[in-house]
Coordinates of C-alpha atoms in Angstrom, one line a residue:
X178 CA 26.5 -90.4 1.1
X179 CA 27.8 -88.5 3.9
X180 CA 25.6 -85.9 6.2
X181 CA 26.1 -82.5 6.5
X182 CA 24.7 -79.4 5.2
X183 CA 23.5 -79.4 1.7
X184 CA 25.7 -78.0 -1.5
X185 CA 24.3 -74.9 -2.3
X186 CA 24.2 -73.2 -5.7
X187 CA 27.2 -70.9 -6.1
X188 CA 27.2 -69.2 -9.4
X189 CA 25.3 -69.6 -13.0
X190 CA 27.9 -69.5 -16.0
X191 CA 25.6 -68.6 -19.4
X192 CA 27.1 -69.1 -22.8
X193 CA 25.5 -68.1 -26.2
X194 CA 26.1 -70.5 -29.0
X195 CA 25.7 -70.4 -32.6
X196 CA 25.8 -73.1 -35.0
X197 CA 25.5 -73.2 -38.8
X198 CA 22.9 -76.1 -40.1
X199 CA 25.0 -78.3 -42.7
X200 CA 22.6 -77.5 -45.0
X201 CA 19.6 -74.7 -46.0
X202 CA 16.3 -76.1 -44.0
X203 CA 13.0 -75.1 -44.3
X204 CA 9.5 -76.3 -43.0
X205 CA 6.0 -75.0 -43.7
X206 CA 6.4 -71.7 -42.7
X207 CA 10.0 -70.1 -42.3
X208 CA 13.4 -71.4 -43.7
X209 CA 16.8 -71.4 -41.4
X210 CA 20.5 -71.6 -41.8
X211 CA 21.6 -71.2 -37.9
X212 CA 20.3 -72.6 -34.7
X213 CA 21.2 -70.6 -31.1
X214 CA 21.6 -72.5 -28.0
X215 CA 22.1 -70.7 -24.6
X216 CA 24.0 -72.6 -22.2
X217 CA 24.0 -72.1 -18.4
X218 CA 26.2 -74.4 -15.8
X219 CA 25.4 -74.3 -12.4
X220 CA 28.3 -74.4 -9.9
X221 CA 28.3 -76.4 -6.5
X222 CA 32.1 -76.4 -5.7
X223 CA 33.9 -78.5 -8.1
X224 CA 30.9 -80.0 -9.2
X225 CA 28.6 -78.3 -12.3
X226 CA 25.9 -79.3 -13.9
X227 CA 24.4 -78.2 -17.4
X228 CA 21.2 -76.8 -19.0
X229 CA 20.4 -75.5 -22.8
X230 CA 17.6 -74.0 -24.6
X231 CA 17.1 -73.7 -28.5
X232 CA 16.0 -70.0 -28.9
X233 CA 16.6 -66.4 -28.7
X234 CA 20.3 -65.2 -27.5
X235 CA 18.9 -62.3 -25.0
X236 CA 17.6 -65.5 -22.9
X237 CA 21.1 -65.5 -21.7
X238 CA 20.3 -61.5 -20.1
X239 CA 17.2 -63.2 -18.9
X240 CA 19.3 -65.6 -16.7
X241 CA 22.2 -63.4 -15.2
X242 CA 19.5 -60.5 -14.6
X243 CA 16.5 -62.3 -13.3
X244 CA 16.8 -66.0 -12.1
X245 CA 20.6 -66.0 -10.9
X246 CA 19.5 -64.2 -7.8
X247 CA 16.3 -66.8 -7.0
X248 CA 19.1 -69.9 -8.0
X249 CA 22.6 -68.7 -6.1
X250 CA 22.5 -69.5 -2.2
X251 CA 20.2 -72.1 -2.4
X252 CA 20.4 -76.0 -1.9
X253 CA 21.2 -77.6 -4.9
X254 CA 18.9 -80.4 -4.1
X255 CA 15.9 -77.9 -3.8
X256 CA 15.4 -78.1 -7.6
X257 CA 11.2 -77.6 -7.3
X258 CA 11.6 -74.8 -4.7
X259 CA 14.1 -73.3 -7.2
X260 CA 12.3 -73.5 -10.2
X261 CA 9.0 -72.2 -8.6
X262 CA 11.2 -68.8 -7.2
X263 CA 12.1 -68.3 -11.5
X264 CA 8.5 -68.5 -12.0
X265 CA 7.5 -65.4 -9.7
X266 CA 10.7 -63.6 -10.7
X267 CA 9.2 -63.7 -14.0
X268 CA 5.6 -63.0 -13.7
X269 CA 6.2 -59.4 -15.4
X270 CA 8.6 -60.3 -17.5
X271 CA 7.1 -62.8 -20.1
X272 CA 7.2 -66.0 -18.0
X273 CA 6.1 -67.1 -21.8
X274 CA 8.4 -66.9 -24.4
X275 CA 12.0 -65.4 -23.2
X276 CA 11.5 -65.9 -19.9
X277 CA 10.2 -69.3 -20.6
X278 CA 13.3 -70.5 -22.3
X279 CA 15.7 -68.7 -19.7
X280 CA 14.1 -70.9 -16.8
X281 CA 14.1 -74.2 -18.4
X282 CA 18.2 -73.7 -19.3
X283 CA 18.5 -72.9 -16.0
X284 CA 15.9 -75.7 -14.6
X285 CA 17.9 -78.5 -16.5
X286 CA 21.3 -77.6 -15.5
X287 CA 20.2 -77.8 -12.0
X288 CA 18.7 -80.9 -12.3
X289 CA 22.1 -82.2 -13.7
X290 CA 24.1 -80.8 -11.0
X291 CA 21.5 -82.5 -8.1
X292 CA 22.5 -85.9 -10.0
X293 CA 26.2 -85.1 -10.3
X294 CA 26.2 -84.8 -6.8
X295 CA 24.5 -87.7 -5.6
X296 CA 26.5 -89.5 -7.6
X297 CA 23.5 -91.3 -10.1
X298 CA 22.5 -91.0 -13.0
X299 CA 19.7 -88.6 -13.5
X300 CA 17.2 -91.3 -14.9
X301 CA 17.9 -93.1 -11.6
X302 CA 17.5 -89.5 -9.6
X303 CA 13.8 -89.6 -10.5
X304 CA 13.3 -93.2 -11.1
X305 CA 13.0 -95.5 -14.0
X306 CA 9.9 -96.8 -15.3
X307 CA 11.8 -98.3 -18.3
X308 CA 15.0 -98.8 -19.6
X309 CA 14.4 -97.8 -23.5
X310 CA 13.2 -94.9 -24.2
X311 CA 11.7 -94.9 -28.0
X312 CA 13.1 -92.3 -30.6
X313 CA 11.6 -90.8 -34.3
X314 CA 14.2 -89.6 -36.4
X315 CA 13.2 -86.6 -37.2
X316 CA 13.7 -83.5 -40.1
X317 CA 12.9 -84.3 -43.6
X318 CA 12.8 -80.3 -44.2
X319 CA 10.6 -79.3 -47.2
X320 CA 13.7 -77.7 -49.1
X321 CA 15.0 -81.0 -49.4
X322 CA 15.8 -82.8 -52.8
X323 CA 14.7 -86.1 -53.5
X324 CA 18.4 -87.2 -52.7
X325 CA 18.6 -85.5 -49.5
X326 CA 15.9 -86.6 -48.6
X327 CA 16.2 -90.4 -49.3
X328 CA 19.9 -90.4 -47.6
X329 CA 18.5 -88.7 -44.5
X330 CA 15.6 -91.1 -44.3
X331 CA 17.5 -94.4 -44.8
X332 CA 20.1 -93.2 -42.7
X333 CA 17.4 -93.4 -39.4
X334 CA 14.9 -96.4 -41.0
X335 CA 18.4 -98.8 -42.4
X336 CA 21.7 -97.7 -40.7
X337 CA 20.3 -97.1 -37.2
X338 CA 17.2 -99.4 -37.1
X339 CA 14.6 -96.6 -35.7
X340 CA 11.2 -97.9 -36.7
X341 CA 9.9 -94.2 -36.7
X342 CA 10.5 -91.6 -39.5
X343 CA 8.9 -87.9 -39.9
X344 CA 9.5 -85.2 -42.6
X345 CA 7.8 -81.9 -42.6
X346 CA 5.0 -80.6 -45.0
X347 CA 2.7 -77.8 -45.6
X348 CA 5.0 -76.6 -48.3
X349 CA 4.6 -72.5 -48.6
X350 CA 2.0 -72.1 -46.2
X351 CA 0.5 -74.8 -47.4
X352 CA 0.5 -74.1 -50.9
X353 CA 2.1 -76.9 -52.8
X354 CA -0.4 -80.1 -51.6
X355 CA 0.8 -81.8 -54.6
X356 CA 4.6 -81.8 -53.6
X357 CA 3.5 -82.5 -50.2
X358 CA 1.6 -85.7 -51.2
X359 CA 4.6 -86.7 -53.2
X360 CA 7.6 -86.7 -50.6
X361 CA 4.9 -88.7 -48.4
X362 CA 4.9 -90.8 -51.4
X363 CA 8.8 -90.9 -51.6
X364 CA 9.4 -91.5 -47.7
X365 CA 6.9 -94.3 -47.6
X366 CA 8.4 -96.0 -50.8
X367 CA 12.3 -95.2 -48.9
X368 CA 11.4 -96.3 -46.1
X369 CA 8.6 -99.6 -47.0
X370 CA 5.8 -100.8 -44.9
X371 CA 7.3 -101.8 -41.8
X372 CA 8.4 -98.2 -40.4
X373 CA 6.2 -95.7 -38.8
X374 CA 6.2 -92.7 -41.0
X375 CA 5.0 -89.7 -39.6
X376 CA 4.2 -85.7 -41.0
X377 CA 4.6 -82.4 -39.3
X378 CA 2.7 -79.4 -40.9
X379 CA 4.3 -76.9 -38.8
X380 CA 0.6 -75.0 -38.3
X381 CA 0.9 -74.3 -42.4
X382 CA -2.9 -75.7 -43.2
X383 CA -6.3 -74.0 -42.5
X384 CA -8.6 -77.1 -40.8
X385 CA -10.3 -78.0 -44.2
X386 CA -6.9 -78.2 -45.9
X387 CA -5.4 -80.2 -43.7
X388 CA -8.8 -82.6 -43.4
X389 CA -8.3 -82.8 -47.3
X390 CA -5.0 -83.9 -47.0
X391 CA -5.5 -86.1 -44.7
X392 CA -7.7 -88.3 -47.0
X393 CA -4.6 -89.6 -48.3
X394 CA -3.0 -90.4 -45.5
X395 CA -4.1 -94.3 -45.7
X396 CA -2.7 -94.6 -48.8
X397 CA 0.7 -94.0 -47.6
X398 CA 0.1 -95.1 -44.0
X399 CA 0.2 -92.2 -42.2
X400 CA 0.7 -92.3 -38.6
X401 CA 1.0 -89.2 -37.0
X402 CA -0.1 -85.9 -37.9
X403 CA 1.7 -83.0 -36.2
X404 CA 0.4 -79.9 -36.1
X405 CA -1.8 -79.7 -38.8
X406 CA -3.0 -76.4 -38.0
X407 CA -1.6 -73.7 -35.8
X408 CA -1.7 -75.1 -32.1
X409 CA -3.0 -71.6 -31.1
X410 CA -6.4 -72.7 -33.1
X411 CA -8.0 -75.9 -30.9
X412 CA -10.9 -75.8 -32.8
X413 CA -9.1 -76.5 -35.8
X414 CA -7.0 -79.1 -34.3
X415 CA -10.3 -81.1 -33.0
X416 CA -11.9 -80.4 -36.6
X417 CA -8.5 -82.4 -38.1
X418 CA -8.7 -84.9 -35.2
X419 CA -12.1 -86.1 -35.5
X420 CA -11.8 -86.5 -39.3
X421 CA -8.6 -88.6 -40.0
X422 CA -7.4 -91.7 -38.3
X423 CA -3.3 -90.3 -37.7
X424 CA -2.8 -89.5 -34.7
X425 CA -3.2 -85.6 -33.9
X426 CA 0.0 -84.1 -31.9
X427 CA 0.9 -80.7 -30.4
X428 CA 1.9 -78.9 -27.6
X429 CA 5.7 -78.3 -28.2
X430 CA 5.3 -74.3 -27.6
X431 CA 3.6 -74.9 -24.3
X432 CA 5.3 -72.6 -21.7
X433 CA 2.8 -73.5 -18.7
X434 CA 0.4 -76.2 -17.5
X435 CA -3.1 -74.9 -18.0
X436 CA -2.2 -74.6 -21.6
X437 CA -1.3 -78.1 -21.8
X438 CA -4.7 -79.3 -20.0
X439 CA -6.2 -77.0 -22.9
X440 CA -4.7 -78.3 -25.2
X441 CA -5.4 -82.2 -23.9
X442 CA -8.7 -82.8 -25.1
X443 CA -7.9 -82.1 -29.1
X444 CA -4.9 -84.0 -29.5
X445 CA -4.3 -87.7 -29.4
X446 CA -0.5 -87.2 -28.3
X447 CA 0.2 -84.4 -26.4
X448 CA 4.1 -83.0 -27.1
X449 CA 6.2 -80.9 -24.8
X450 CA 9.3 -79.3 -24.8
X451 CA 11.8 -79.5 -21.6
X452 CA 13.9 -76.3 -22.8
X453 CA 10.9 -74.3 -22.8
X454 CA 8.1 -75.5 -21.0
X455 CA 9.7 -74.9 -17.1
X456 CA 12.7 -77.8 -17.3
X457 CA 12.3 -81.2 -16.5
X458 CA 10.6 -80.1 -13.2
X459 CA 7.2 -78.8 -15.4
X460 CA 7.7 -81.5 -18.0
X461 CA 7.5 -84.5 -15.9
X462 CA 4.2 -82.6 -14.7
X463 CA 2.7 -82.3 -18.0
X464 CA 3.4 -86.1 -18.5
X465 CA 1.0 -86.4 -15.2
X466 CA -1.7 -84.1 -16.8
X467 CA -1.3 -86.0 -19.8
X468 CA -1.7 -89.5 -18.1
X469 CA -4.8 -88.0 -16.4
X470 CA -6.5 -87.4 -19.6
X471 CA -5.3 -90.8 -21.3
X472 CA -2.9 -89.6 -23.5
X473 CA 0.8 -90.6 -24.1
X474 CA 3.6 -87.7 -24.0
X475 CA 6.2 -87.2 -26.8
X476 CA 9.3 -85.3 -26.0
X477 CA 9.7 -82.7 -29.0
X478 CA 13.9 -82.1 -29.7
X479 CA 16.4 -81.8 -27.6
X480 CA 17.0 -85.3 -27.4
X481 CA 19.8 -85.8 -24.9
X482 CA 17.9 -83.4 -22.3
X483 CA 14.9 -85.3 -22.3
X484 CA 16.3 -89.2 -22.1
X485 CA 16.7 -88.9 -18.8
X486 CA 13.1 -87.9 -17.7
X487 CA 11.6 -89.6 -20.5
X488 CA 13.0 -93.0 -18.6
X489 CA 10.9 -91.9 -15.7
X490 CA 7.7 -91.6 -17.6
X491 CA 5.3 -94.5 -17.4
X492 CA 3.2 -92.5 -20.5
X493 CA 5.8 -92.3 -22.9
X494 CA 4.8 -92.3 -26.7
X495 CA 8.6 -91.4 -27.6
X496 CA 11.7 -88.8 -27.9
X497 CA 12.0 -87.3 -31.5
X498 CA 15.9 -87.4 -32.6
X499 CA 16.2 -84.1 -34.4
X500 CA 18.2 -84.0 -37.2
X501 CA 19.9 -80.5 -36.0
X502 CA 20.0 -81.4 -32.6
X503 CA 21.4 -84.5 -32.9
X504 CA 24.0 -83.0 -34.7
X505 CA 24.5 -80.3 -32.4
X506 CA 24.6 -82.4 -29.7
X507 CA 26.9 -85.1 -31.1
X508 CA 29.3 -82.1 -31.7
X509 CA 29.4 -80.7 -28.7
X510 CA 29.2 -83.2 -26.2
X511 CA 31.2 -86.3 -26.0
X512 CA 28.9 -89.2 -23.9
X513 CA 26.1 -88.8 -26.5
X514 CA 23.6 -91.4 -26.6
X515 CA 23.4 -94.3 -29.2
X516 CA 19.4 -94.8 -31.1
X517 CA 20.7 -98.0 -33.0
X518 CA 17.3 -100.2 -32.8
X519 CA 15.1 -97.0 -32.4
X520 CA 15.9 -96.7 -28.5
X521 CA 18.1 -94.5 -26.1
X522 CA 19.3 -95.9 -22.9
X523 CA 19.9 -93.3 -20.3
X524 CA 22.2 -93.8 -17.4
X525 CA 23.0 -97.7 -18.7
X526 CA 27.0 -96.5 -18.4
X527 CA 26.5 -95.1 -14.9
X528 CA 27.7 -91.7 -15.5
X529 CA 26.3 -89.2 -13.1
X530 CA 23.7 -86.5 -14.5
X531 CA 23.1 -86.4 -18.3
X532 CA 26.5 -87.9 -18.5
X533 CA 27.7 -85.2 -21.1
X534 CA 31.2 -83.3 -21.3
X535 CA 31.0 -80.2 -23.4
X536 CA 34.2 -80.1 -25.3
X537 CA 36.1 -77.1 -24.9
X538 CA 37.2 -76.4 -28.5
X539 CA 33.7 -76.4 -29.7
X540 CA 32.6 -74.2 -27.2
X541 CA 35.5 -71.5 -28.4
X542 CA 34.8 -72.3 -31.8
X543 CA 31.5 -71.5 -31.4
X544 CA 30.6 -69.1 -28.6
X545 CA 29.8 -65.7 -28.3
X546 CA 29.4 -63.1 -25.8
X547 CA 26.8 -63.5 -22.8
X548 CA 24.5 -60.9 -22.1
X549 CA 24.0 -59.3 -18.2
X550 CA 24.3 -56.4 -16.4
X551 CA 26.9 -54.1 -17.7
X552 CA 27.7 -53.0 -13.9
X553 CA 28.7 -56.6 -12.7
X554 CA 26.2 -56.6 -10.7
X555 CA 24.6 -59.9 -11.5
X556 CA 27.4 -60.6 -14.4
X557 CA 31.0 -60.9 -13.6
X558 CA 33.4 -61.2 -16.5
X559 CA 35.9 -63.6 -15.3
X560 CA 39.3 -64.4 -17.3
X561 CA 40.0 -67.9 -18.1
X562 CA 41.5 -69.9 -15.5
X563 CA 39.3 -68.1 -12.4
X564 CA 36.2 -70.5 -13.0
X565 CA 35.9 -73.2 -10.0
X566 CA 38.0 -76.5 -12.1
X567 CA 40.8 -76.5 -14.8
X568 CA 40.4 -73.7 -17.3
X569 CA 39.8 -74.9 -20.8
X570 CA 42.2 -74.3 -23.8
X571 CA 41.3 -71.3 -25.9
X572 CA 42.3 -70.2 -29.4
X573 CA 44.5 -67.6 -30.1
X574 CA 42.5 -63.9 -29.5
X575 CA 42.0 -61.0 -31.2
X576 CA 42.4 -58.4 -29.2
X577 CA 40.4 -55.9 -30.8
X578 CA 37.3 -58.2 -30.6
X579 CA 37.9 -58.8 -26.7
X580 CA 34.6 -56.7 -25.6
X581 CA 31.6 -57.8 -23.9
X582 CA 29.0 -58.6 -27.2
X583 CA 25.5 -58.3 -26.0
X584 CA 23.5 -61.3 -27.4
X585 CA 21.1 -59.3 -29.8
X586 CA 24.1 -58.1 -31.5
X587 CA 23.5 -58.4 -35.1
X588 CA 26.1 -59.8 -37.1
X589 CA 26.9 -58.6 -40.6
X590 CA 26.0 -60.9 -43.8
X591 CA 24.2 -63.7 -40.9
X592 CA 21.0 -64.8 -42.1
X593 CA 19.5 -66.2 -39.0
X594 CA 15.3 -67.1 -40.5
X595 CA 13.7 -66.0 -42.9
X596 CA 10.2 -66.6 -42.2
X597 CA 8.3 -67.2 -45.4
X598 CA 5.5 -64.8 -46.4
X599 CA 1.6 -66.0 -45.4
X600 CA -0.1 -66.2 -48.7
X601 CA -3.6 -63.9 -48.5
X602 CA -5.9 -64.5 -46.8
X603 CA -3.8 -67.1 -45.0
X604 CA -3.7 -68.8 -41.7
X605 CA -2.5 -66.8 -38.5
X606 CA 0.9 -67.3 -37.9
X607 CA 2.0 -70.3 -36.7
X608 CA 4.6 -71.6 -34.7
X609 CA 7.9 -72.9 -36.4
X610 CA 9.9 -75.5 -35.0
X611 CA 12.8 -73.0 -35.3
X612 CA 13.9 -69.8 -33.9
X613 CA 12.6 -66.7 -34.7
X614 CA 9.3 -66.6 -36.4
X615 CA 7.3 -64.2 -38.0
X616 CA 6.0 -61.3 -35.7
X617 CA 3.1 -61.8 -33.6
X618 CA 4.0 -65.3 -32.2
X619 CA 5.1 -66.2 -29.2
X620 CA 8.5 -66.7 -28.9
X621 CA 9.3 -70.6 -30.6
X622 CA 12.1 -72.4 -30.3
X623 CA 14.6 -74.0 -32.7
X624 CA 14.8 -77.4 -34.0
X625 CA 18.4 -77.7 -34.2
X626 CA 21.2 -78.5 -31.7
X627 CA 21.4 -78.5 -27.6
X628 CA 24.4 -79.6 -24.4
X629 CA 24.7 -82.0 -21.4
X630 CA 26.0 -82.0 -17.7
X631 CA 28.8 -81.7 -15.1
X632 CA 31.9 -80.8 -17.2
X633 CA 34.6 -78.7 -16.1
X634 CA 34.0 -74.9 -16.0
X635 CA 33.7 -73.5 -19.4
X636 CA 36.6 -71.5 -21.2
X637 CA 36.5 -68.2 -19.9
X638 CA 36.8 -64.7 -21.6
X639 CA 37.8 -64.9 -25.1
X640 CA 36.5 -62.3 -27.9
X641 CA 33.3 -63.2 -29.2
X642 CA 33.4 -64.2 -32.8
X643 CA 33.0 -61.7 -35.7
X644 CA 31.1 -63.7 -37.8
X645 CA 29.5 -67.0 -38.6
X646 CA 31.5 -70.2 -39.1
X647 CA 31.3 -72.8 -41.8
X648 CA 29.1 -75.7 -41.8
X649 CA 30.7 -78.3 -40.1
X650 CA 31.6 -81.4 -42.2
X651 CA 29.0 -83.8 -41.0
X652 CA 28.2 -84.5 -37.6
X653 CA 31.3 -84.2 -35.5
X654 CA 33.9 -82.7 -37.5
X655 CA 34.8 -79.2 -36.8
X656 CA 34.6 -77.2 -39.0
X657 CA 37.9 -75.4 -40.5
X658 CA 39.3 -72.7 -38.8
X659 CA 36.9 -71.0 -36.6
X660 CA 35.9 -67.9 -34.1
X661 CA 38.2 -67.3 -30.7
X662 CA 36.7 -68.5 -27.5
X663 CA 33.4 -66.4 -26.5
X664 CA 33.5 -64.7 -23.0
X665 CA 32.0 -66.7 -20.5
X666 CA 30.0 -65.1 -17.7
X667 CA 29.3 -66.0 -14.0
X668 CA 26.1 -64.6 -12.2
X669 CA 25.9 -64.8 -8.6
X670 CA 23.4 -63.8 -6.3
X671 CA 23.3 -60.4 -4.1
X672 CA 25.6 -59.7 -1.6
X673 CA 28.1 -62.2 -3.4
X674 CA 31.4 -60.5 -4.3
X675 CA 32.8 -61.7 -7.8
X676 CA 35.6 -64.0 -7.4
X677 CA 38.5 -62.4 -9.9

């Protein structure tokens, strides 16, 4: 590589995407039809790297009014100092939750852009300690039928040979223990004795409940026991963990470190979640404070942002392959990774970064408006073709939708979650692994679909789309028809003029 002064970080391009599930989904304790990602590339010259989180759309006003500033002029190899500037930009402005998720975008992207531009992949950037990294497929949603959920299961457990299986439970809050006993039943006769099965309650049991149905885990060979209460209540979790031989997991609404050491001593596997816990920079630090407790780490969704890390991770337990963001991912991205036998291999073509390519017809199929600072003075509105690289086809426009759409924008006849009603006398709220939950939690995050690295600049300003697409056919098709390219939006630090 060649001396001279660094790359520095010349402009943050956020994107707000939207994509239908292909079918309803529910777990414990809401039901979905949508999943968001915000997308943010970070620009060095005619290199870019990408970053996505799985959450709220106003994250995207998170990132062009708070962290673009702390990010633009500084070295694109300074990924820590970066990252630790977002965190005190943040401190009164929900560094957990929104601000959380707004970071982590941001944190990832740069990390693929530092990779892009040295050339390596970014498993090699921090170092292997293996060359597999282990998967769990991953969804199993309790509004499945017995059909669905046979297909989906032998889909993972036959056609891709992962050893590892989990469906949710905790029907209704919790309510229906006899229709959660019988998908175990149905999941363990699907997929037979020699795959791991594993359960996620989604927080829906009270500690008892979930110690009562954990008595018949051994019947059905239960492995792994995902929140079996709410992970706000570690008392209940160390209640559940003492009494049943699964292994006890949480940890995947972590937003800082001390909650993970918390949270260390009452779990046997402690989770985290890259697009909301700080980036890769906070999540390879929870691995440490996991290791230094004894525990293994498991990377919860978002499987094609965390392969790379996870590579680096001597305390791997495993990545879970998310039904929705798998299918997100596969149709977004073209360079997506390959689980056949139950493993990933990062890097193993030599693509620099993540080794993703956003393609640009999803993105216009897809996209809507940006949030930012109506003044342009941290958000510049930039027509298509004005990004640094090639500007990416669009579809025809209508130019009566060609305003800027603030992300919170409700759209007419879009059900985005329904949470489901806590029966009385309930458990608190717990966390969903989906966005939006009932009122009163922090801010979760949504199982479904997530992007890669270093592509060419997004399409640029299109109209954002009126309304919500079809289900795509499967996992890559696109779906029929479909919205006009979104607006994309640039946000550049002070002093920076917009480059029209």
């Amino acid at each position: 590589m060649a001396h001279g002064p660094a790359p520095v970080v010349e402009a943050l391009h956020v994107r707000v995407l939207d994509f239908p599930t292909d079918a309803p989904e529910a777990d414990g304790t809401a039901s979905w039809d949508s999943t968001t990602m915000v997308l943010v590339e970070a620009a060095a010259g005619d290199h870019h790297g990408l970053g996505w989180t799985y959450g709220a759309a106003a994250a995207a006003g998170v990132v062009t009014e708070l962290l673009a500033e702390q990010v633009t002029g500084r070295s694109a190899f300074d990924v820590p100092a970066a990252n630790e500037a977002m965190h005190r930009a943040l401190r009164n402005a929900a560094r957990p939750g929104i601000g959380g998720y707004a970071l982590s975008a941001v944190d990832i992207a740069l990390w693929d852009l530092k990779a892009r531009l040295l050339g390596v992949p970014l498993a090699d950037l921090f170092g292997r300690a293996r060359t597999g990294v282990p998967v769990y497929g991953s969804g199993g949603f309790t509004c499945y039928d017995e059909g669905q959920l046979e297909r989906q299961l032998r889909g993972w457990a036959v056609d891709e040979g992962i050893a590892r299986v989990k469906i949710k439970i905790g029907e209704a809050w919790g309510s229906r223990e006899d229709r959660d006993l019988a998908r175990i039943r149905q999941a363990r006769e699907t997929v037979g004795p020699g795959t791991e099965l594993y359960v996620d309650a989604n927080g829906a049991y009270t500690a008892k409940q979930a110690i009562r149905v954990a008595e018949r885990f051994r019947e059905f060979g239960v492995r792994w026991y995902e929140e079996p209460v709410s992970s706000d209540d570690l008392p209940g979790l160390a209640r559940v963990r003492a009494a049943t031989g699964a292994d006890v997991a949480a940890g995947e609404y972590g937003f800082t470190l001390p909650y993970f050491a918390a949270m260390a001593p009452v779990v046997d596997c402690l989770q985290a979640d890259a697009t909301r816990c700080g980036g890769l920079t906070v999540w390879l630090r929870a691995g440490a404070l996991a290791q230094a407790h004894g525990l293994e780490l498991s990377a919860h969704c978002a499987p094609h942002v965390h392969a790379h890390a996870a590579a680096a991770l001597p305390n791997l337990r495993h990545v879970e392959w998310f039904h929705d963001h798998v299918r997100v991912e596969r149709l977004l991205f073209d360079g997506v990774l390959d689980p056949a036998g139950g493993e990933l291999r990062p890097g193993a073509d030599g693509t620099p970064g993540l080794g993703l390519t956003a393609r640009p017809e999803i993105l216009a199929r897809y996209g809507r408006g940006a949030g930012g600072d109506a003044s342009g003075r941290a958000t510049t509105r930039r027509p298509a073709g004005t990004e640094a690289g090639p500007a990416a086809p669009t579809e025809p426009q209508d130019p009566g939708a060609s305003h800027l759409v603030h992300p919170n924008a409700p759209r007419a006849g879009f059900r985005r979650y329904a949470p489901l009603p806590a029966p009385p006398g309930g458990n608190p709220a717990p966390h969903s692994d989906n966005p939006r939950p009932p009122a009163g939690n922090p801010p979760p995050h949504s199982d479904n679909p997530p992007p890669p690295t270093g592509n060419p600049a997004l399409p640029g300003d299109n109209p954002a789309p009126p309304g919500r697409n079809p289900a795509p056919p499967g996992d890559n098709p696109a779906p029929p028809g479909g919205n006009p390219a979104s607006p994309a939006f640039e946000a550049r630090g002070p002093g920076r003029s917009p480059d029209l």
